[in-house]
Amino acid sequence: MRKHDVVIVGAGLAGLRAALELAGKVDVAVVSKVYPSRSHSGAAQGGVAAAMANESDDSPELHMYDTVKGSDYLGDQDAIEIMTHDAPITITEMEHLGCVFSRDAEGRIAQREFGGHSKPRACYAADRTGHAMLHTLYEQSFKYKKDITFYNEWYLLDLIYQDGSARGIVAMDMKTGDIEVIHAKAVLFGTGGYGRAYKITSNAFANTGDGIMAAYRAGLPLEDMEFVQFHPTGLYQQGILMSEAARGEGGYLLNGNMERFMERYAKSRMELAPRDIVSRAEQSEINEGRGAGPNKDYIYIDLRHLGREKILEKLPQIRQLAIDFLGVDCIDNPIPIQPTAHYSMGGIPASKDCEVYSDEKGTIVKGFYAAGECSCISVHGANRLGTNSLLDATVFGRRAGKSILNYLVGAKHEPVNEAEEKRKARKRIDDLLYTPSTESANNIRNELKEAMTTNVGVYRDKERLAAAHKKLKELQQRFTKVRVEDKGKVFNTEIIEALELANMLAYSELIIAGAEARTESRGAHARVDYPTRDDVNWMKHTMVSAGADGAIQLKYKPVVVTKHQPEERKY
Ligand SMILES: Cc1cc2nc3c(=O)[nH]c(=O)nc-3n(C[C@H](O)[C@H](O)[C@H](O)COP(=O)(O)OP(=O)(O)OC[C@H]3O[C@@H](n4cnc5c(N)ncnc54)[C@H](O)[C@@H]3O)c2cc1C
């Protein structure tokens, strides 16, 4: 059995930042199903928020207020305050580690406008910010070759959780197919988001919610799963992201009549209103027959007026993506776009110090931590502001590292039954390899994605959610008859994809269950049949868990309000 002080699952910004905090002090393992530099953090484009005081009247307090308002008052204000106050120091540290941020004329880290932020506070590296940050952290980790053991292309199967404490993980070495236990005093999940359940999504193939579902299967709750963010500018029919930086730099949104329709929805902020509002505006234009194209089913983002030079300097990546995937060069033509599933506000409930909660009362699991997109701390509430997520992952990755160091004083390896853990994991895989086969995993995956995009998207209502729920039950049933045809051991991606699909089928039902129960509209959760926010009944976090019989149980916990009382959100 492999043994380390700490095992971190995830080599994105959250996981790597935590690993750097721990390196040189304790023995750390980092497990990642993709090679670290392929983690989805590397795809982040637009920027990372911090009140760096370039604009003399910006401040962490204002950043906090914008974030609370952006969250539609569902964000926990104590945690948001920590994030916005830690932001400038965390970004300065990133710079000192070697991250090549773009510069302004005075040589300071340049900052651009972003939706819902009242000041230009998005620090960026052209439109490849996540790439610059992720590679910086990964490079730095090489300094600690002796202290950090990387298990690259290892797939997390299960969390070992017993009697209130996390004791390690079960994982598959994808290169050999071997199942192994990694025994640890503390476990950190930085396993990223769950946007792959949607047909139109900006998310990488790896974002299948494996970490959150490993926690759920172990008996732990998940928080606010119904809040899935739809980004307003995904490439038409592809979902690939056209960064919000395009609007931050001055891009317009146009409907089929070539009209800047945002005027009707957010007069003062226009295209730079928060994402939930812009996505709904686009969807309303399409639903009301003002979309573009032969089927009137998309919107344009128009960058032509920015000019060739600015596009090539500030937005080179998105220009290339639109050329490669749609054959449209934004220097000369507007780009067809539509809302795309983008970010998971929900996840593993955790404290400001990233300690995971086992219930709605705030009981802490010993030795289990979560940070980044898989966690729900909850700094984004019902709607995340752009650039607050690279920040969240970096700030809370750093905090998780510090928190784990404190915990390790006096902590020991709790006993683990290695044979039994391996047997359980093996059985799950053998069931996939050897069941009598009638069903194709690909068909089930396609039908799931279609159902989620059609019925659990930007706008929701009772009928559509019920239809999606019924479909989910059917798909889960059919999944029991899926057989993996490839029986090989070396890089058996068919097994991995089947395990990921099982996770997607399970968490999609949790998204729907939370959404059906929440009879209000708040942030990214917009119900046509309950169009207003209901603070009396619904200013609370959803906690979903599996009851004794496996049935979904919904409980709730209050939102932490410190400085800002809920108000109507106007932009
Ligand atoms: C296209 C795109 C653009 C974005 N742009 C921005 C932006 O400009 N600004 C911003 O603030 N946010 C942006 N975001 C959001 C932001 O990038 C992410 O929320 C953030 O990077 C998540 O970091 P993370 O460390 O939590 O997870 P990730 O970077 O997603 O990493 C997850 C890690 O978990 C590992 N993992 C997952 N499952 C398993 C398993 N079963 N076994 C082993 N390992 C596993 C993966 O291998 C990976 O290493 C963007 C997101 C997308 C999709």
XYZ file of C-alpha atoms and ligand atoms in Angstrom:
624
model
C 0.000 0.000 0.000
C 1.289 3.452 -0.881
C 1.539 5.882 2.003
C 1.892 9.672 2.128
C 1.102 12.386 4.660
C -1.298 14.062 2.243
C -2.937 12.931 -0.954
C -4.250 15.649 -3.247
C -6.581 14.602 -6.042
C -6.438 17.137 -8.873
C -3.538 18.969 -10.480
C -5.396 22.107 -11.530
C -4.819 25.449 -9.831
C -6.415 24.358 -6.556
C -4.498 21.088 -6.241
C -1.119 22.455 -7.364
C -1.348 25.607 -5.262
C -2.054 23.471 -2.198
C 0.812 21.124 -3.082
C 3.255 24.071 -3.211
C 2.086 25.237 0.199
C 2.787 21.780 1.644
C 5.963 20.927 -0.269
C 9.169 20.869 1.709
C 7.205 20.464 4.946
C 5.374 17.150 4.534
C 5.228 14.233 2.117
C 2.649 15.009 -0.590
C 1.103 12.951 -3.381
C -0.748 14.573 -6.290
C -3.082 12.321 -8.275
C -4.467 13.441 -11.626
C -6.359 11.593 -14.313
C -4.989 13.916 -16.980
C -1.378 15.074 -17.224
C -1.241 18.090 -14.813
C -0.796 20.768 -17.476
C -3.913 19.470 -19.259
C -6.155 20.264 -16.274
C -9.085 22.484 -17.204
C -7.557 25.462 -15.372
C -5.213 25.724 -18.353
C -8.166 26.511 -20.636
C -9.179 29.598 -18.647
C -8.971 32.634 -20.823
C -10.153 35.983 -19.533
C -8.471 36.712 -16.231
C -8.259 36.469 -12.464
C -9.881 39.071 -10.226
C -8.041 41.079 -7.566
C -8.393 44.647 -6.347
C -4.723 45.444 -7.062
C -5.250 49.163 -6.468
C -4.287 50.059 -10.053
C -7.556 51.988 -9.973
C -7.054 53.966 -6.798
C -10.698 53.684 -5.748
C -10.934 49.907 -6.061
C -10.738 47.836 -2.891
C -11.245 44.298 -1.569
C -14.416 45.633 0.133
C -15.872 46.716 -3.202
C -14.819 43.422 -4.758
C -16.633 41.714 -1.897
C -19.805 43.719 -2.486
C -19.779 42.994 -6.242
C -19.332 39.286 -5.538
C -22.147 39.168 -2.964
C -24.494 40.978 -5.333
C -23.351 38.816 -8.252
C -24.085 35.683 -6.189
C -27.715 36.850 -5.889
C -27.109 36.924 -2.126
C -26.587 33.175 -1.842
C -22.805 33.456 -1.351
C -21.480 33.112 2.206
C -20.182 36.564 2.998
C -17.513 35.545 5.516
C -15.858 33.358 2.881
C -16.249 36.000 0.155
C -14.564 38.550 2.384
C -11.580 36.254 2.855
C -11.332 35.593 -0.870
C -11.391 39.234 -1.929
C -8.980 40.317 0.813
C -6.542 37.462 0.057
C -6.750 38.233 -3.674
C -4.030 40.892 -4.131
C -1.443 38.983 -2.088
C -2.240 35.728 -3.862
C -1.828 37.346 -7.290
C 1.396 39.076 -6.257
C 2.708 35.703 -5.101
C 1.763 34.214 -8.474
C 3.662 36.982 -10.185
C 6.710 36.342 -8.002
C 6.504 32.648 -8.832
C 6.956 33.696 -12.459
C 3.464 34.064 -13.919
C 3.691 36.315 -16.997
C 0.732 38.653 -16.606
C 0.093 41.287 -19.311
C 1.283 44.800 -18.344
C -0.218 48.283 -18.486
C 1.664 51.363 -19.719
C 3.199 51.916 -16.246
C 4.471 48.335 -16.087
C 1.931 47.175 -13.514
C -0.167 44.012 -13.953
C -2.780 45.087 -16.524
C -6.451 44.820 -15.553
C -9.541 44.650 -17.736
C -13.297 45.012 -17.265
C -15.395 41.938 -16.535
C -19.094 41.257 -16.060
C -20.555 42.291 -12.717
C -17.281 43.838 -11.461
C -17.699 47.573 -10.924
C -13.963 48.236 -11.536
C -11.496 46.827 -14.066
C -9.911 44.230 -11.792
C -9.314 41.199 -14.003
C -5.554 40.533 -14.133
C -4.765 38.644 -17.317
C -2.173 37.124 -19.617
C -3.704 38.000 -23.035
C -6.615 35.534 -23.300
C -4.576 32.640 -21.931
C -4.599 33.482 -18.214
C -5.275 29.990 -16.880
C -2.534 28.567 -19.077
C 0.005 31.024 -17.672
C -1.041 30.351 -14.065
C -1.222 26.557 -14.345
C 2.158 26.247 -16.039
C 3.742 28.522 -13.436
C 2.554 26.311 -10.590
C 3.469 23.081 -12.355
C 6.966 24.364 -13.163
C 7.456 25.469 -9.565
C 6.485 22.018 -8.332
C 9.615 20.624 -10.041
C 11.668 22.374 -7.378
C 10.171 19.919 -4.904
C 10.827 16.681 -6.749
C 11.708 14.930 -3.496
C 8.579 16.089 -1.631
C 5.813 15.820 -4.205
C 5.075 12.463 -5.816
C 2.963 12.875 -8.950
C 0.608 10.056 -9.876
C -0.188 11.272 -13.377
C -2.896 9.485 -15.321
C -4.227 7.801 -12.221
C -7.999 7.765 -11.908
C -9.691 8.349 -8.535
C -12.254 5.616 -7.889
C -13.207 6.045 -4.231
C -12.637 8.134 -1.137
C -11.838 6.059 1.930
C -14.075 7.541 4.601
C -14.852 5.788 7.832
C -16.119 6.832 11.272
C -15.948 10.520 10.499
C -12.467 10.590 9.006
C -10.943 10.452 5.524
C -8.074 7.972 5.314
C -6.970 7.910 1.718
C -8.228 7.022 -1.728
C -8.615 4.105 -4.101
C -7.349 4.831 -7.622
C -6.572 3.085 -10.878
C -3.214 3.467 -12.577
C -4.506 3.973 -16.111
C -1.236 2.816 -17.636
C -1.524 -0.669 -16.148
C -5.149 -0.967 -15.063
C -3.982 -1.805 -11.512
C -6.154 -0.696 -8.611
C -4.212 0.766 -5.700
C -4.891 2.246 -2.293
C -3.117 5.483 -1.364
C -3.141 5.793 2.407
C -2.919 9.324 3.857
C -3.471 11.353 7.013
C -5.255 14.041 5.007
C -7.025 14.049 1.645
C -7.677 17.151 -0.481
C -9.994 17.125 -3.468
C -9.344 19.708 -6.191
C -11.150 17.683 -8.835
C -12.823 20.511 -10.770
C -16.310 21.017 -12.168
C -19.151 18.937 -13.615
C -20.203 20.670 -16.851
C -19.799 17.648 -19.126
C -23.358 16.437 -18.495
C -24.511 19.098 -20.981
C -24.446 18.853 -24.758
C -23.445 22.494 -25.192
C -20.593 22.986 -22.734
C -17.306 24.858 -22.499
C -15.873 22.228 -20.197
C -12.998 19.850 -20.883
C -13.688 16.129 -21.276
C -12.293 15.552 -17.792
C -14.971 17.639 -16.024
C -17.228 14.743 -15.116
C -17.696 15.315 -11.400
C -15.683 12.258 -10.288
C -14.516 13.879 -7.059
C -17.886 15.137 -5.914
C -19.451 11.763 -6.646
C -16.723 9.883 -4.764
C -17.618 12.053 -1.751
C -21.338 11.474 -2.297
C -20.929 7.711 -2.614
C -18.976 7.737 0.648
C -22.101 9.178 2.308
C -21.238 12.877 2.339
C -23.620 15.644 1.221
C -23.221 18.014 -1.744
C -24.265 21.654 -1.676
C -26.229 23.828 -4.147
C -25.957 21.375 -7.041
C -28.814 23.030 -8.953
C -26.687 26.113 -9.644
C -24.969 25.514 -12.981
C -23.623 28.586 -14.716
C -24.352 29.167 -18.396
C -21.786 31.404 -20.027
C -23.294 33.776 -22.593
C -20.709 33.287 -25.301
C -20.100 29.697 -26.317
C -19.346 29.067 -30.019
C -22.582 28.156 -31.777
C -23.257 24.396 -31.613
C -19.760 23.774 -30.218
C -20.030 25.314 -26.776
C -16.317 26.257 -26.908
C -15.721 29.405 -24.934
C -15.354 32.876 -26.408
C -13.980 34.535 -23.304
C -15.900 37.270 -21.529
C -12.675 39.234 -22.091
C -14.065 39.799 -25.604
C -16.843 41.886 -24.034
C -14.443 43.254 -21.410
C -12.384 44.659 -24.287
C -15.511 46.244 -25.799
C -17.262 43.538 -27.850
C -21.027 43.895 -28.528
C -23.806 41.341 -28.560
C -26.195 41.553 -31.529
C -29.428 39.692 -32.259
C -30.645 38.576 -35.693
C -31.772 42.154 -36.451
C -28.208 43.346 -35.700
C -29.524 45.197 -32.658
C -27.610 45.638 -29.342
C -30.403 44.042 -27.350
C -28.701 44.230 -23.905
C -30.107 47.727 -23.670
C -33.463 46.141 -22.828
C -32.070 43.916 -20.067
C -29.230 45.725 -18.257
C -29.156 49.329 -19.344
C -26.220 50.486 -17.265
C -23.867 47.486 -17.587
C -25.058 46.318 -21.051
C -22.861 43.388 -22.221
C -20.941 43.519 -18.937
C -23.858 42.538 -16.728
C -23.296 39.266 -14.802
C -23.465 36.033 -16.773
C -26.842 34.803 -15.538
C -28.481 38.002 -16.758
C -26.731 38.068 -20.150
C -27.434 34.379 -20.821
C -31.118 34.863 -20.026
C -31.249 37.931 -22.281
C -29.787 35.917 -25.174
C -32.128 33.002 -24.578
C -35.115 35.372 -24.465
C -34.076 36.945 -27.788
C -33.827 33.467 -29.339
C -37.102 32.242 -27.773
C -38.935 35.359 -28.953
C -37.826 34.905 -32.559
C -35.058 37.488 -32.733
C -32.151 35.057 -33.023
C -29.792 35.031 -35.996
C -29.322 32.461 -38.762
C -31.768 30.329 -40.761
C -33.224 28.800 -37.571
C -32.968 32.024 -35.583
C -31.187 30.052 -32.874
C -28.032 32.012 -32.189
C -26.690 35.460 -31.284
C -23.626 37.304 -32.541
C -20.666 38.677 -30.684
C -19.229 41.484 -32.757
C -15.563 42.471 -32.292
C -14.948 44.139 -35.662
C -14.877 47.652 -34.206
C -12.001 46.698 -31.863
C -9.714 46.544 -34.866
C -7.167 44.024 -36.023
C -4.321 45.168 -33.781
C -6.233 44.967 -30.506
C -7.760 41.607 -31.415
C -4.352 40.146 -32.232
C -2.785 41.494 -29.062
C -5.544 40.915 -26.520
C -7.723 38.118 -27.927
C -5.534 35.922 -30.145
C -6.753 32.600 -28.793
C -10.475 33.155 -29.238
C -9.896 34.513 -32.741
C -8.117 31.283 -33.640
C -10.787 29.101 -31.996
C -13.558 30.758 -34.029
C -11.509 30.315 -37.220
C -10.729 26.669 -36.455
C -14.195 25.589 -35.371
C -16.587 27.823 -37.351
C -14.401 29.260 -40.092
C -15.217 32.794 -38.910
C -12.481 35.417 -38.515
C -13.717 37.967 -35.950
C -11.570 40.705 -37.510
C -13.999 40.747 -40.446
C -17.194 39.060 -39.237
C -19.339 38.721 -36.116
C -19.112 35.304 -34.427
C -22.228 33.113 -33.916
C -22.600 32.235 -30.227
C -25.092 30.786 -27.737
C -25.163 30.176 -23.957
C -22.966 27.237 -22.913
C -22.808 25.238 -19.659
C -19.687 26.563 -18.037
C -19.247 26.429 -14.295
C -20.426 24.427 -11.301
C -21.332 26.655 -8.387
C -22.303 23.586 -6.358
C -20.002 20.956 -4.930
C -18.522 19.528 -1.766
C -19.545 21.714 1.191
C -16.497 23.129 2.920
C -15.514 25.727 5.505
C -13.449 28.875 4.913
C -10.429 26.692 5.692
C -11.535 24.074 3.161
C -12.568 21.514 5.800
C -15.362 19.342 4.414
C -18.717 19.253 6.217
C -20.574 15.998 6.721
C -23.969 17.600 7.339
C -25.995 20.801 7.253
C -25.088 21.501 10.897
C -21.432 22.065 10.111
C -19.895 18.844 11.465
C -16.352 18.618 10.123
C -14.939 15.466 8.528
C -11.504 14.754 10.005
C -8.736 14.942 7.424
C -10.878 15.777 4.381
C -10.500 19.043 2.452
C -11.902 20.476 -0.778
C -10.876 23.504 -2.842
C -11.484 24.957 -6.289
C -14.442 24.244 -8.512
C -15.347 20.917 -6.875
C -15.921 22.694 -3.556
C -18.806 24.833 -2.390
C -17.376 27.185 0.215
C -19.671 29.069 -1.013
C -18.040 32.139 -2.539
C -20.115 32.177 -5.733
C -23.588 31.498 -4.336
C -26.144 31.299 -7.125
C -23.990 32.920 -9.807
C -20.222 33.273 -10.133
C -18.702 36.458 -11.484
C -16.172 35.934 -14.263
C -12.520 35.810 -13.060
C -13.557 34.890 -9.525
C -12.932 31.216 -10.125
C -9.226 31.210 -10.944
C -9.100 33.373 -7.843
C -11.174 30.971 -5.754
C -9.007 28.002 -6.821
C -5.747 29.827 -6.049
C -6.827 31.490 -2.800
C -8.470 28.393 -1.358
C -5.803 26.022 -2.698
C -3.322 28.101 -0.718
C -5.580 28.145 2.351
C -6.192 24.402 2.125
C -2.444 23.849 2.228
C -2.097 25.968 5.373
C -5.111 24.335 6.967
C -3.797 20.821 6.291
C -0.411 21.713 7.797
C -2.159 22.695 11.028
C -4.194 19.516 11.004
C -1.169 17.291 10.463
C 0.334 18.285 13.810
C -0.534 15.221 15.879
C -2.547 13.500 13.093
C -1.772 9.877 12.210
C -2.614 7.348 9.507
C -5.956 5.856 10.558
C -6.355 2.126 9.801
C -7.525 1.129 6.318
C -8.704 -2.286 5.123
C -6.805 -2.351 1.865
C -8.154 -5.659 0.536
C -11.753 -4.666 1.166
C -11.331 -1.245 -0.440
C -9.794 -2.786 -3.538
C -12.478 -5.471 -3.705
C -15.290 -2.880 -3.722
C -13.641 -0.877 -6.486
C -12.838 -4.005 -8.506
C -16.465 -5.125 -8.312
C -17.728 -1.854 -9.753
C -15.399 -2.268 -12.718
C -16.102 -5.983 -13.193
C -19.821 -5.220 -13.289
C -19.118 -3.003 -16.294
C -16.882 -5.552 -17.984
C -19.015 -8.631 -17.580
C -22.735 -7.734 -17.521
C -24.883 -9.160 -20.305
C -24.735 -6.310 -22.776
C -27.620 -4.653 -24.515
C -26.864 -0.965 -24.123
C -24.316 1.431 -25.573
C -22.655 3.907 -23.232
C -22.362 6.390 -26.094
C -26.106 6.436 -26.731
C -26.825 6.933 -23.054
C -24.281 9.752 -22.815
C -25.717 11.539 -25.850
C -29.272 11.246 -24.560
C -28.222 12.525 -21.138
C -26.526 15.582 -22.628
C -29.461 16.330 -24.862
C -31.914 16.062 -21.946
C -29.822 18.302 -19.689
C -29.308 21.021 -22.312
C -32.966 20.993 -23.408
C -34.659 20.689 -20.033
C -32.256 21.828 -17.307
C -30.721 24.826 -19.057
C -30.905 28.605 -18.845
C -34.664 28.553 -18.241
C -36.353 25.834 -16.226
C -39.914 24.931 -15.228
C -41.783 22.155 -13.471
C -42.711 20.221 -16.641
C -39.262 20.332 -18.207
C -37.548 19.364 -14.962
C -39.976 16.469 -14.490
C -39.323 15.308 -18.060
C -35.572 15.427 -17.446
C -35.961 13.539 -14.171
C -37.973 10.789 -15.832
C -35.377 10.513 -18.597
C -32.594 10.316 -16.020
C -34.274 7.400 -14.255
C -34.611 5.588 -17.578
C -30.969 6.243 -18.458
C -29.720 5.114 -15.043
C -31.678 1.898 -15.481
C -30.254 1.345 -18.967
C -26.764 2.034 -17.674
C -26.923 -1.145 -15.552
C -26.859 -3.043 -18.858
C -23.864 -1.251 -20.325
C -20.947 -3.525 -21.065
C -17.442 -2.365 -21.787
C -16.155 -4.285 -24.810
C -12.457 -3.530 -24.370
C -11.174 -5.999 -21.757
C -7.584 -4.741 -21.947
C -5.651 -3.353 -18.980
C -3.413 -0.734 -20.594
C -5.035 2.702 -20.952
C -8.530 1.275 -21.117
C -10.297 4.545 -21.825
C -13.570 2.731 -22.425
C -13.697 1.747 -18.741
C -12.770 5.255 -17.625
C -15.466 6.796 -19.819
C -18.060 4.365 -18.477
C -17.114 5.243 -14.884
C -17.348 8.936 -15.757
C -20.755 8.402 -17.340
C -21.960 6.694 -14.153
C -20.932 9.818 -12.249
C -22.655 12.129 -14.735
C -25.890 10.139 -14.531
C -25.803 10.282 -10.754
C -25.040 13.977 -10.279
C -27.398 15.110 -13.046
C -30.214 13.714 -10.951
C -28.950 15.765 -7.989
C -28.974 18.928 -10.131
C -32.555 18.193 -11.144
C -33.718 17.294 -7.632
C -32.368 20.547 -6.235
C -33.876 22.517 -9.121
C -37.315 20.906 -8.797
C -37.470 21.708 -5.103
C -36.259 25.310 -5.421
C -39.449 27.144 -6.363
C -37.850 30.522 -6.986
C -35.460 32.160 -9.459
C -32.048 33.083 -8.108
C -28.823 33.592 -10.046
C -28.273 30.862 -12.602
C -31.400 28.979 -11.506
C -34.201 30.671 -13.464
C -37.683 29.149 -13.198
C -40.255 30.484 -15.611
C -42.997 29.262 -13.286
C -41.425 31.016 -10.262
C -39.823 34.070 -11.852
C -38.862 36.012 -8.718
C -36.359 35.545 -5.945
C -37.972 34.426 -2.703
C -35.762 35.450 0.211
C -38.357 34.467 2.799
C -38.401 30.806 1.852
C -35.297 30.221 -0.232
C -32.396 32.266 1.031
C -30.683 29.005 2.020
C -28.232 26.459 0.666
C -29.414 23.075 -0.584
C -27.660 20.072 0.973
C -28.312 16.873 -0.928
C -27.299 13.445 0.296
C -28.184 9.772 -0.112
C -30.570 8.427 2.515
C -30.205 4.952 4.030
C -32.079 3.415 1.064
C -30.023 5.427 -1.432
C -32.925 7.820 -2.102
C -32.078 11.490 -2.563
C -32.563 13.590 0.579
C -32.729 17.372 0.511
C -31.874 19.446 3.555
C -31.026 23.131 3.840
C -28.673 25.398 5.726
C -28.671 29.158 6.206
C -26.600 31.617 4.172
C -23.907 33.535 6.095
C -24.797 37.241 5.870
C -22.344 39.660 7.477
C -22.212 43.064 5.792
C -24.674 43.162 2.919
C -28.391 42.600 3.329
C -30.173 41.218 0.254
C -31.470 43.819 -2.184
C -32.981 43.705 -5.620
C -30.213 43.172 -8.174
C -30.128 45.991 -10.708
C -27.465 46.589 -13.353
C -12.992 27.341 -21.127
C -12.959 27.899 -19.725
C -12.493 29.177 -19.495
C -12.463 29.683 -18.201
N -11.990 30.962 -18.002
C -11.914 31.434 -16.745
C -11.362 32.719 -16.502
O -10.912 33.412 -17.410
N -11.318 33.158 -15.227
C -11.780 32.424 -14.183
O -11.708 32.873 -13.051
N -12.288 31.185 -14.387
C -12.358 30.677 -15.640
N -12.857 29.415 -15.831
C -13.157 28.567 -14.668
C -11.855 28.063 -14.044
O -10.927 27.791 -15.060
C -12.044 26.781 -13.244
O -13.142 26.879 -12.397
C -10.802 26.503 -12.383
O -9.642 26.561 -13.180
C -10.915 25.155 -11.715
O -9.683 24.815 -11.140
P -9.575 23.500 -10.260
O -8.172 23.437 -9.788
O -10.658 23.489 -9.266
O -9.907 22.305 -11.274
P -9.324 21.881 -12.704
O -8.330 22.806 -13.244
O -10.516 21.565 -13.531
O -8.552 20.541 -12.374
C -9.208 19.372 -11.959
C -8.170 18.315 -11.695
O -8.794 17.178 -11.114
C -8.307 16.023 -11.717
N -9.326 14.971 -11.635
C -10.653 15.076 -11.856
N -11.240 13.872 -11.718
C -10.259 13.000 -11.390
C -10.218 11.608 -11.135
N -11.295 10.832 -11.215
N -9.028 11.039 -10.835
C -7.891 11.778 -10.786
N -7.880 13.104 -11.031
C -9.040 13.695 -11.327
C -7.996 16.420 -13.141
O -7.057 15.531 -13.725
C -7.446 17.832 -12.938
O -6.069 17.768 -12.669
C -12.910 28.905 -17.123
C -13.379 27.618 -17.351
C -13.422 27.116 -18.638
C -13.991 25.749 -18.837
